[in-house]
Amino acid sequence: MRNRAVSDAKASVHSHGTSSVMRQFYALTKPRVVQLIVFCALIGMVLAVPVLPSLAEAQRIVVGCLGIWLVAGAAAAFNCLVEKGIDAKMKRTAWRPTARGELSDRQALLFSALLCSVGSAVLWFAVNPLTMWLTFATFVGYAVIYTVILKPLTPQNIVIGGASGAMPPVLGWAAMTGEVGPEALILFLIIFLWTPPHFWALALYRVEDYRKAGLPMLPVTHGNEFTRLQVLLYTFILFAACLMPFIYGMSGWLYLAVAVAVSIGFTGYAFALWRRYSDQLARKTFRFSLIHLSVLFAALLIDHYLR
């Protein structure tokens, strides 16, 4: 009886340890970020199909989302590996397994390589080569060009690096059509212009973290007031871009109404932030930016099927 109890205890410890390691690997993929990426790719896929997807198209959508999730997770894991020293200095990221030394560099690198390889194979064989190459280029753009080169060197890192973050709808469109149409580029433009005010709102109330980490984010290099002005100006340009799906004929009046409402909301937050700064308002602006993009793309999806 005693031997069995000892054996059960060891099995429980082993199971708990395995579960803990799995959670650490999962954390490397930045699940919340990747969920938004896959959601935007899904919107691109659905909008590329004029009517309800057929069974074959639905299967391609599922497989395409899986492949994109795997490669996006690989890019996130590689980012955690490269930035482990920076992450350890920032409250927002100090919990990451690489920053805490819970996973070794070798483990993180192999995990990233495995996800990227499997995801690329899925996209190549089950979707199409164009989607695979575009997704791999996005991986390189984020994990290497943005993380290694742009982020530590220029305060315009978010603007230039935003091109990688704006790619998901293009990937989704390519997955379903085998090409990159103007509609996909409009969706790309919306996310590209949304990215700077979204991240700069975060950087405003996390400025000391970025300064401590030695990263040249805009509030660190150009100050709070200048950054707030840039956030406001970008929301104006983003407002115009959000009208383009309606102007081009991609969407109807439902989308237009939602786009105007959430864009007024985002611009309103940016204006209030520009007039009188507080960390609390910067947090609210950042959180609303997430609502803005999610609601905007959800409206595109609903409008697509109601027209």
CSV table of C-alpha atoms in Angstrom, one decimal, residues 2-303:
chain,number,residue,atom,x,y,z
A,2,ARG,CA,2.8,2.4,0.9
A,3,ASN,CA,4.7,1.6,-2.3
A,4,ARG,CA,1.6,2.3,-4.3
A,5,ALA,CA,1.1,5.7,-2.5
A,6,VAL,CA,4.7,6.7,-3.2
A,7,SER,CA,4.2,5.7,-6.9
A,8,ASP,CA,1.0,7.7,-7.2
A,9,ALA,CA,2.7,10.7,-5.6
A,10,LYS,CA,5.6,10.5,-8.1
A,11,ALA,CA,3.2,10.2,-11.0
A,12,SER,CA,1.3,13.2,-9.7
A,13,VAL,CA,4.5,15.3,-9.5
A,14,HIS,CA,5.5,14.2,-13.0
A,15,SER,CA,2.1,15.0,-14.4
A,16,HIS,CA,2.1,18.4,-12.7
A,17,GLY,CA,5.7,19.1,-14.0
A,18,THR,CA,4.7,18.2,-17.5
A,19,SER,CA,1.6,20.3,-17.4
A,20,SER,CA,3.6,23.3,-16.1
A,21,VAL,CA,6.1,23.0,-18.9
A,22,MET,CA,3.3,22.8,-21.5
A,23,ARG,CA,1.8,26.0,-20.1
A,24,GLN,CA,5.2,27.7,-20.3
A,25,PHE,CA,5.6,26.7,-24.0
A,26,TYR,CA,2.0,27.9,-24.6
A,27,ALA,CA,2.8,31.2,-23.0
A,28,LEU,CA,5.6,31.8,-25.4
A,29,THR,CA,3.1,31.9,-28.3
A,30,LYS,CA,1.5,35.1,-26.8
A,31,PRO,CA,-2.0,33.5,-27.1
A,32,ARG,CA,-4.0,36.8,-26.9
A,33,VAL,CA,-2.0,38.4,-29.6
A,34,VAL,CA,-2.1,35.3,-31.8
A,35,GLN,CA,-5.9,35.1,-31.3
A,36,LEU,CA,-6.3,38.6,-32.7
A,37,ILE,CA,-4.0,37.7,-35.6
A,38,VAL,CA,-6.0,34.6,-36.5
A,39,PHE,CA,-9.3,36.5,-36.2
A,40,CYS,CA,-8.1,39.1,-38.7
A,41,ALA,CA,-6.9,36.4,-41.0
A,42,LEU,CA,-10.3,34.7,-40.7
A,43,ILE,CA,-12.0,37.9,-41.7
A,44,GLY,CA,-9.8,38.1,-44.8
A,45,MET,CA,-10.8,34.5,-45.6
A,46,VAL,CA,-14.5,34.9,-45.2
A,47,LEU,CA,-14.6,38.2,-47.1
A,48,ALA,CA,-12.8,36.6,-50.0
A,49,VAL,CA,-15.7,34.1,-50.5
A,50,PRO,CA,-18.8,35.9,-52.0
A,51,VAL,CA,-21.3,33.6,-50.4
A,52,LEU,CA,-21.4,31.1,-47.5
A,53,PRO,CA,-18.3,28.9,-47.8
A,54,SER,CA,-18.7,25.4,-49.2
A,55,LEU,CA,-17.6,22.4,-47.2
A,56,ALA,CA,-14.2,22.4,-49.1
A,57,GLU,CA,-13.8,26.1,-48.5
A,58,ALA,CA,-14.7,25.8,-44.8
A,59,GLN,CA,-12.1,23.0,-44.5
A,60,ARG,CA,-9.5,25.3,-46.1
A,61,ILE,CA,-10.5,28.1,-43.7
A,62,VAL,CA,-9.9,25.8,-40.7
A,63,VAL,CA,-6.6,24.5,-42.0
A,64,GLY,CA,-5.5,28.0,-43.0
A,65,CYS,CA,-6.2,29.4,-39.6
A,66,LEU,CA,-4.3,26.5,-38.0
A,67,GLY,CA,-1.2,27.1,-40.2
A,68,ILE,CA,-1.3,30.8,-39.6
A,69,TRP,CA,-1.7,30.2,-35.8
A,70,LEU,CA,1.4,27.9,-35.8
A,71,VAL,CA,3.6,30.4,-37.7
A,72,ALA,CA,2.4,33.4,-35.7
A,73,GLY,CA,3.0,31.4,-32.5
A,74,ALA,CA,6.5,30.6,-33.7
A,75,ALA,CA,7.2,34.3,-34.4
A,76,ALA,CA,6.0,35.2,-30.9
A,77,ALA,CA,8.2,32.5,-29.3
A,78,PHE,CA,11.3,33.7,-31.2
A,79,ASN,CA,10.4,37.3,-30.1
A,80,CYS,CA,10.4,36.1,-26.4
A,81,LEU,CA,13.8,34.4,-26.9
A,82,VAL,CA,15.4,37.5,-28.5
A,83,GLU,CA,13.9,39.9,-26.0
A,84,LYS,CA,14.3,37.8,-22.8
A,85,GLY,CA,16.8,40.4,-21.3
A,86,ILE,CA,14.5,43.3,-22.1
A,87,ASP,CA,11.4,41.4,-20.9
A,88,ALA,CA,13.0,40.7,-17.6
A,89,LYS,CA,13.4,44.5,-17.0
A,90,MET,CA,9.7,45.3,-17.7
A,91,LYS,CA,6.8,44.6,-15.4
A,92,ARG,CA,4.5,43.9,-18.3
A,93,THR,CA,6.7,41.1,-19.6
A,94,ALA,CA,8.8,39.9,-16.7
A,95,TRP,CA,6.5,36.9,-16.2
A,96,ARG,CA,7.4,35.3,-19.5
A,97,PRO,CA,9.1,31.9,-19.2
A,98,THR,CA,12.2,33.0,-21.1
A,99,ALA,CA,12.6,36.1,-19.0
A,100,ARG,CA,12.3,34.1,-15.8
A,101,GLY,CA,14.7,31.4,-17.1
A,102,GLU,CA,12.1,28.7,-16.8
A,103,LEU,CA,12.8,27.7,-20.5
A,104,SER,CA,16.2,27.6,-21.9
A,105,ASP,CA,17.3,29.4,-25.2
A,106,ARG,CA,17.6,26.0,-26.8
A,107,GLN,CA,14.1,25.0,-25.8
A,108,ALA,CA,12.6,28.2,-27.0
A,109,LEU,CA,14.5,28.1,-30.3
A,110,LEU,CA,13.5,24.5,-31.1
A,111,PHE,CA,9.9,25.2,-30.1
A,112,SER,CA,9.8,28.2,-32.5
A,113,ALA,CA,11.5,26.2,-35.3
A,114,LEU,CA,9.0,23.3,-34.8
A,115,LEU,CA,5.9,25.6,-34.9
A,116,CYS,CA,7.2,27.5,-38.0
A,117,SER,CA,8.1,24.3,-39.9
A,118,VAL,CA,4.8,22.5,-39.2
A,119,GLY,CA,2.8,25.7,-39.9
A,120,SER,CA,4.6,26.3,-43.1
A,121,ALA,CA,4.1,22.7,-44.2
A,122,VAL,CA,0.4,22.9,-43.4
A,123,LEU,CA,0.0,26.1,-45.5
A,124,TRP,CA,2.1,24.8,-48.4
A,125,PHE,CA,0.4,21.4,-48.8
A,126,ALA,CA,-3.1,22.1,-47.5
A,127,VAL,CA,-3.7,25.7,-48.6
A,128,ASN,CA,-1.3,27.1,-51.3
A,129,PRO,CA,2.3,28.1,-51.7
A,130,LEU,CA,1.5,31.9,-51.9
A,131,THR,CA,0.0,31.9,-48.4
A,132,MET,CA,2.9,29.9,-47.1
A,133,TRP,CA,5.5,32.4,-48.5
A,134,LEU,CA,3.5,35.4,-47.3
A,135,THR,CA,3.1,34.0,-43.9
A,136,PHE,CA,6.8,33.1,-43.7
A,137,ALA,CA,7.7,36.6,-44.9
A,138,THR,CA,5.5,37.9,-42.1
A,139,PHE,CA,7.4,35.7,-39.6
A,140,VAL,CA,10.8,37.1,-40.8
A,141,GLY,CA,9.4,40.7,-40.8
A,142,TYR,CA,8.2,40.4,-37.2
A,143,ALA,CA,10.7,38.1,-35.6
A,144,VAL,CA,13.9,39.4,-37.3
A,145,ILE,CA,13.4,42.8,-39.0
A,146,TYR,CA,11.2,44.3,-36.3
A,147,THR,CA,12.4,42.5,-33.2
A,148,VAL,CA,16.2,42.4,-33.9
A,149,ILE,CA,16.7,45.5,-36.1
A,150,LEU,CA,14.0,48.1,-35.8
A,151,LYS,CA,12.7,47.9,-32.2
A,152,PRO,CA,16.1,48.6,-30.5
A,153,LEU,CA,17.2,51.2,-33.1
A,154,THR,CA,14.4,53.7,-34.1
A,155,PRO,CA,11.4,55.3,-32.4
A,156,GLN,CA,9.6,54.6,-35.7
A,157,ASN,CA,9.8,50.9,-35.0
A,158,ILE,CA,6.1,50.5,-34.5
A,159,VAL,CA,5.3,52.4,-37.7
A,160,ILE,CA,7.7,50.4,-40.0
A,161,GLY,CA,7.2,47.1,-38.1
A,162,GLY,CA,3.5,47.5,-38.2
A,163,ALA,CA,3.6,46.1,-41.8
A,164,SER,CA,4.1,42.6,-40.4
A,165,GLY,CA,1.2,43.0,-37.9
A,166,ALA,CA,-1.1,44.2,-40.7
A,167,MET,CA,-0.6,41.1,-42.9
A,168,PRO,CA,-3.2,38.7,-41.4
A,169,PRO,CA,-6.1,39.7,-43.7
A,170,VAL,CA,-3.8,39.5,-46.7
A,171,LEU,CA,-2.8,36.0,-45.6
A,172,GLY,CA,-6.5,35.1,-45.3
A,173,TRP,CA,-7.4,36.5,-48.6
A,174,ALA,CA,-4.5,34.7,-50.3
A,175,ALA,CA,-5.5,31.4,-48.7
A,176,MET,CA,-8.9,31.5,-50.3
A,177,THR,CA,-8.1,33.1,-53.7
A,178,GLY,CA,-4.5,32.4,-54.4
A,179,GLU,CA,-3.8,36.1,-54.9
A,180,VAL,CA,-3.7,39.4,-53.1
A,181,GLY,CA,-6.6,41.6,-54.2
A,182,PRO,CA,-7.2,45.3,-53.5
A,183,GLU,CA,-9.8,44.4,-50.8
A,184,ALA,CA,-7.0,42.7,-48.9
A,185,LEU,CA,-4.8,45.7,-49.2
A,186,ILE,CA,-7.5,48.0,-47.8
A,187,LEU,CA,-7.7,45.7,-44.7
A,188,PHE,CA,-3.9,45.8,-44.5
A,189,LEU,CA,-4.0,49.6,-44.6
A,190,ILE,CA,-6.6,49.8,-41.7
A,191,ILE,CA,-4.4,47.6,-39.4
A,192,PHE,CA,-1.2,49.3,-40.5
A,193,LEU,CA,-2.6,52.8,-39.5
A,194,TRP,CA,-4.3,51.3,-36.3
A,195,THR,CA,-1.0,49.9,-35.0
A,196,PRO,CA,0.9,53.2,-34.0
A,197,PRO,CA,-1.9,54.8,-31.9
A,198,HIS,CA,-2.6,51.4,-30.3
A,199,PHE,CA,1.0,50.8,-29.2
A,200,TRP,CA,1.9,54.4,-28.4
A,201,ALA,CA,-1.1,54.6,-26.0
A,202,LEU,CA,0.4,51.6,-24.2
A,203,ALA,CA,3.9,53.1,-24.4
A,204,LEU,CA,2.7,56.3,-22.8
A,205,TYR,CA,1.8,54.7,-19.5
A,206,ARG,CA,4.6,52.1,-19.7
A,207,VAL,CA,7.3,54.7,-20.6
A,208,GLU,CA,9.5,54.0,-17.6
A,209,ASP,CA,9.6,50.3,-18.4
A,210,TYR,CA,10.7,51.1,-22.0
A,211,ARG,CA,13.3,53.6,-20.7
A,212,LYS,CA,14.6,51.1,-18.2
A,213,ALA,CA,14.9,48.5,-21.0
A,214,GLY,CA,16.7,50.9,-23.2
A,215,LEU,CA,14.2,50.8,-26.0
A,216,PRO,CA,13.7,54.0,-28.1
A,217,MET,CA,9.9,54.1,-28.0
A,218,LEU,CA,8.5,57.4,-29.1
A,219,PRO,CA,7.5,58.6,-25.6
A,220,VAL,CA,11.1,57.9,-24.5
A,221,THR,CA,12.8,59.7,-27.4
A,222,HIS,CA,10.3,62.5,-28.2
A,223,GLY,CA,8.4,62.9,-24.9
A,224,ASN,CA,4.8,62.6,-23.8
A,225,GLU,CA,3.3,65.6,-25.5
A,226,PHE,CA,4.7,64.8,-28.9
A,227,THR,CA,3.5,61.2,-28.7
A,228,ARG,CA,0.0,62.2,-27.7
A,229,LEU,CA,-0.2,64.4,-30.8
A,230,GLN,CA,0.9,61.6,-33.0
A,231,VAL,CA,-1.7,59.3,-31.5
A,232,LEU,CA,-4.4,61.9,-32.3
A,233,LEU,CA,-3.1,62.5,-35.8
A,234,TYR,CA,-3.0,58.8,-36.6
A,235,THR,CA,-6.6,58.3,-35.4
A,236,PHE,CA,-7.7,61.0,-37.9
A,237,ILE,CA,-6.0,59.1,-40.8
A,238,LEU,CA,-7.3,55.8,-39.5
A,239,PHE,CA,-10.8,57.2,-39.5
A,240,ALA,CA,-10.5,57.9,-43.2
A,241,ALA,CA,-9.1,54.5,-43.9
A,242,CYS,CA,-11.9,52.8,-42.0
A,243,LEU,CA,-14.4,54.3,-44.5
A,244,MET,CA,-12.6,52.7,-47.5
A,245,PRO,CA,-14.4,49.3,-47.4
A,246,PHE,CA,-17.7,51.1,-47.8
A,247,ILE,CA,-16.4,53.5,-50.5
A,248,TYR,CA,-14.8,50.6,-52.5
A,249,GLY,CA,-18.0,48.6,-52.3
A,250,MET,CA,-16.7,45.8,-49.9
A,251,SER,CA,-19.4,46.6,-47.3
A,252,GLY,CA,-22.8,48.2,-46.8
A,253,TRP,CA,-24.5,50.7,-44.5
A,254,LEU,CA,-24.2,48.5,-41.4
A,255,TYR,CA,-20.5,48.5,-41.6
A,256,LEU,CA,-20.3,52.2,-42.3
A,257,ALA,CA,-22.4,53.0,-39.2
A,258,VAL,CA,-20.3,50.8,-37.0
A,259,ALA,CA,-17.0,52.1,-38.5
A,260,VAL,CA,-18.1,55.8,-37.9
A,261,ALA,CA,-19.2,55.0,-34.4
A,262,VAL,CA,-16.0,53.2,-33.2
A,263,SER,CA,-13.7,55.6,-35.1
A,264,ILE,CA,-15.4,58.6,-33.4
A,265,GLY,CA,-14.8,56.7,-30.1
A,266,PHE,CA,-11.1,56.1,-30.8
A,267,THR,CA,-10.6,59.7,-32.0
A,268,GLY,CA,-12.5,61.0,-28.9
A,269,TYR,CA,-10.2,59.1,-26.6
A,270,ALA,CA,-7.1,60.3,-28.5
A,271,PHE,CA,-8.4,63.9,-28.3
A,272,ALA,CA,-9.0,63.7,-24.6
A,273,LEU,CA,-5.5,62.1,-24.1
A,274,TRP,CA,-4.0,65.0,-26.2
A,275,ARG,CA,-5.7,67.7,-24.1
A,276,ARG,CA,-5.0,66.3,-20.7
A,277,TYR,CA,-2.8,63.3,-20.0
A,278,SER,CA,-3.2,60.7,-17.3
A,279,ASP,CA,-2.0,57.1,-17.1
A,280,GLN,CA,-5.6,56.0,-16.5
A,281,LEU,CA,-6.8,57.7,-19.7
A,282,ALA,CA,-3.9,56.2,-21.7
A,283,ARG,CA,-4.9,52.7,-20.5
A,284,LYS,CA,-8.5,53.4,-21.5
A,285,THR,CA,-7.3,54.5,-24.9
A,286,PHE,CA,-5.2,51.4,-25.3
A,287,ARG,CA,-8.1,49.1,-24.3
A,288,PHE,CA,-10.5,50.9,-26.6
A,289,SER,CA,-8.2,50.5,-29.5
A,290,LEU,CA,-8.6,46.7,-29.1
A,291,ILE,CA,-12.3,47.1,-29.0
A,292,HIS,CA,-12.1,49.3,-32.1
A,293,LEU,CA,-10.4,46.8,-34.3
A,294,SER,CA,-12.4,43.8,-33.1
A,295,VAL,CA,-15.8,45.5,-33.5
A,296,LEU,CA,-14.7,47.0,-36.9
A,297,PHE,CA,-13.8,43.6,-38.3
A,298,ALA,CA,-16.8,41.8,-36.7
A,299,ALA,CA,-19.0,44.4,-38.4
A,300,LEU,CA,-17.3,43.7,-41.8
A,301,LEU,CA,-18.1,40.0,-41.3
A,302,ILE,CA,-21.7,40.5,-40.3
A,303,ASP,CA,-22.3,43.0,-43.1
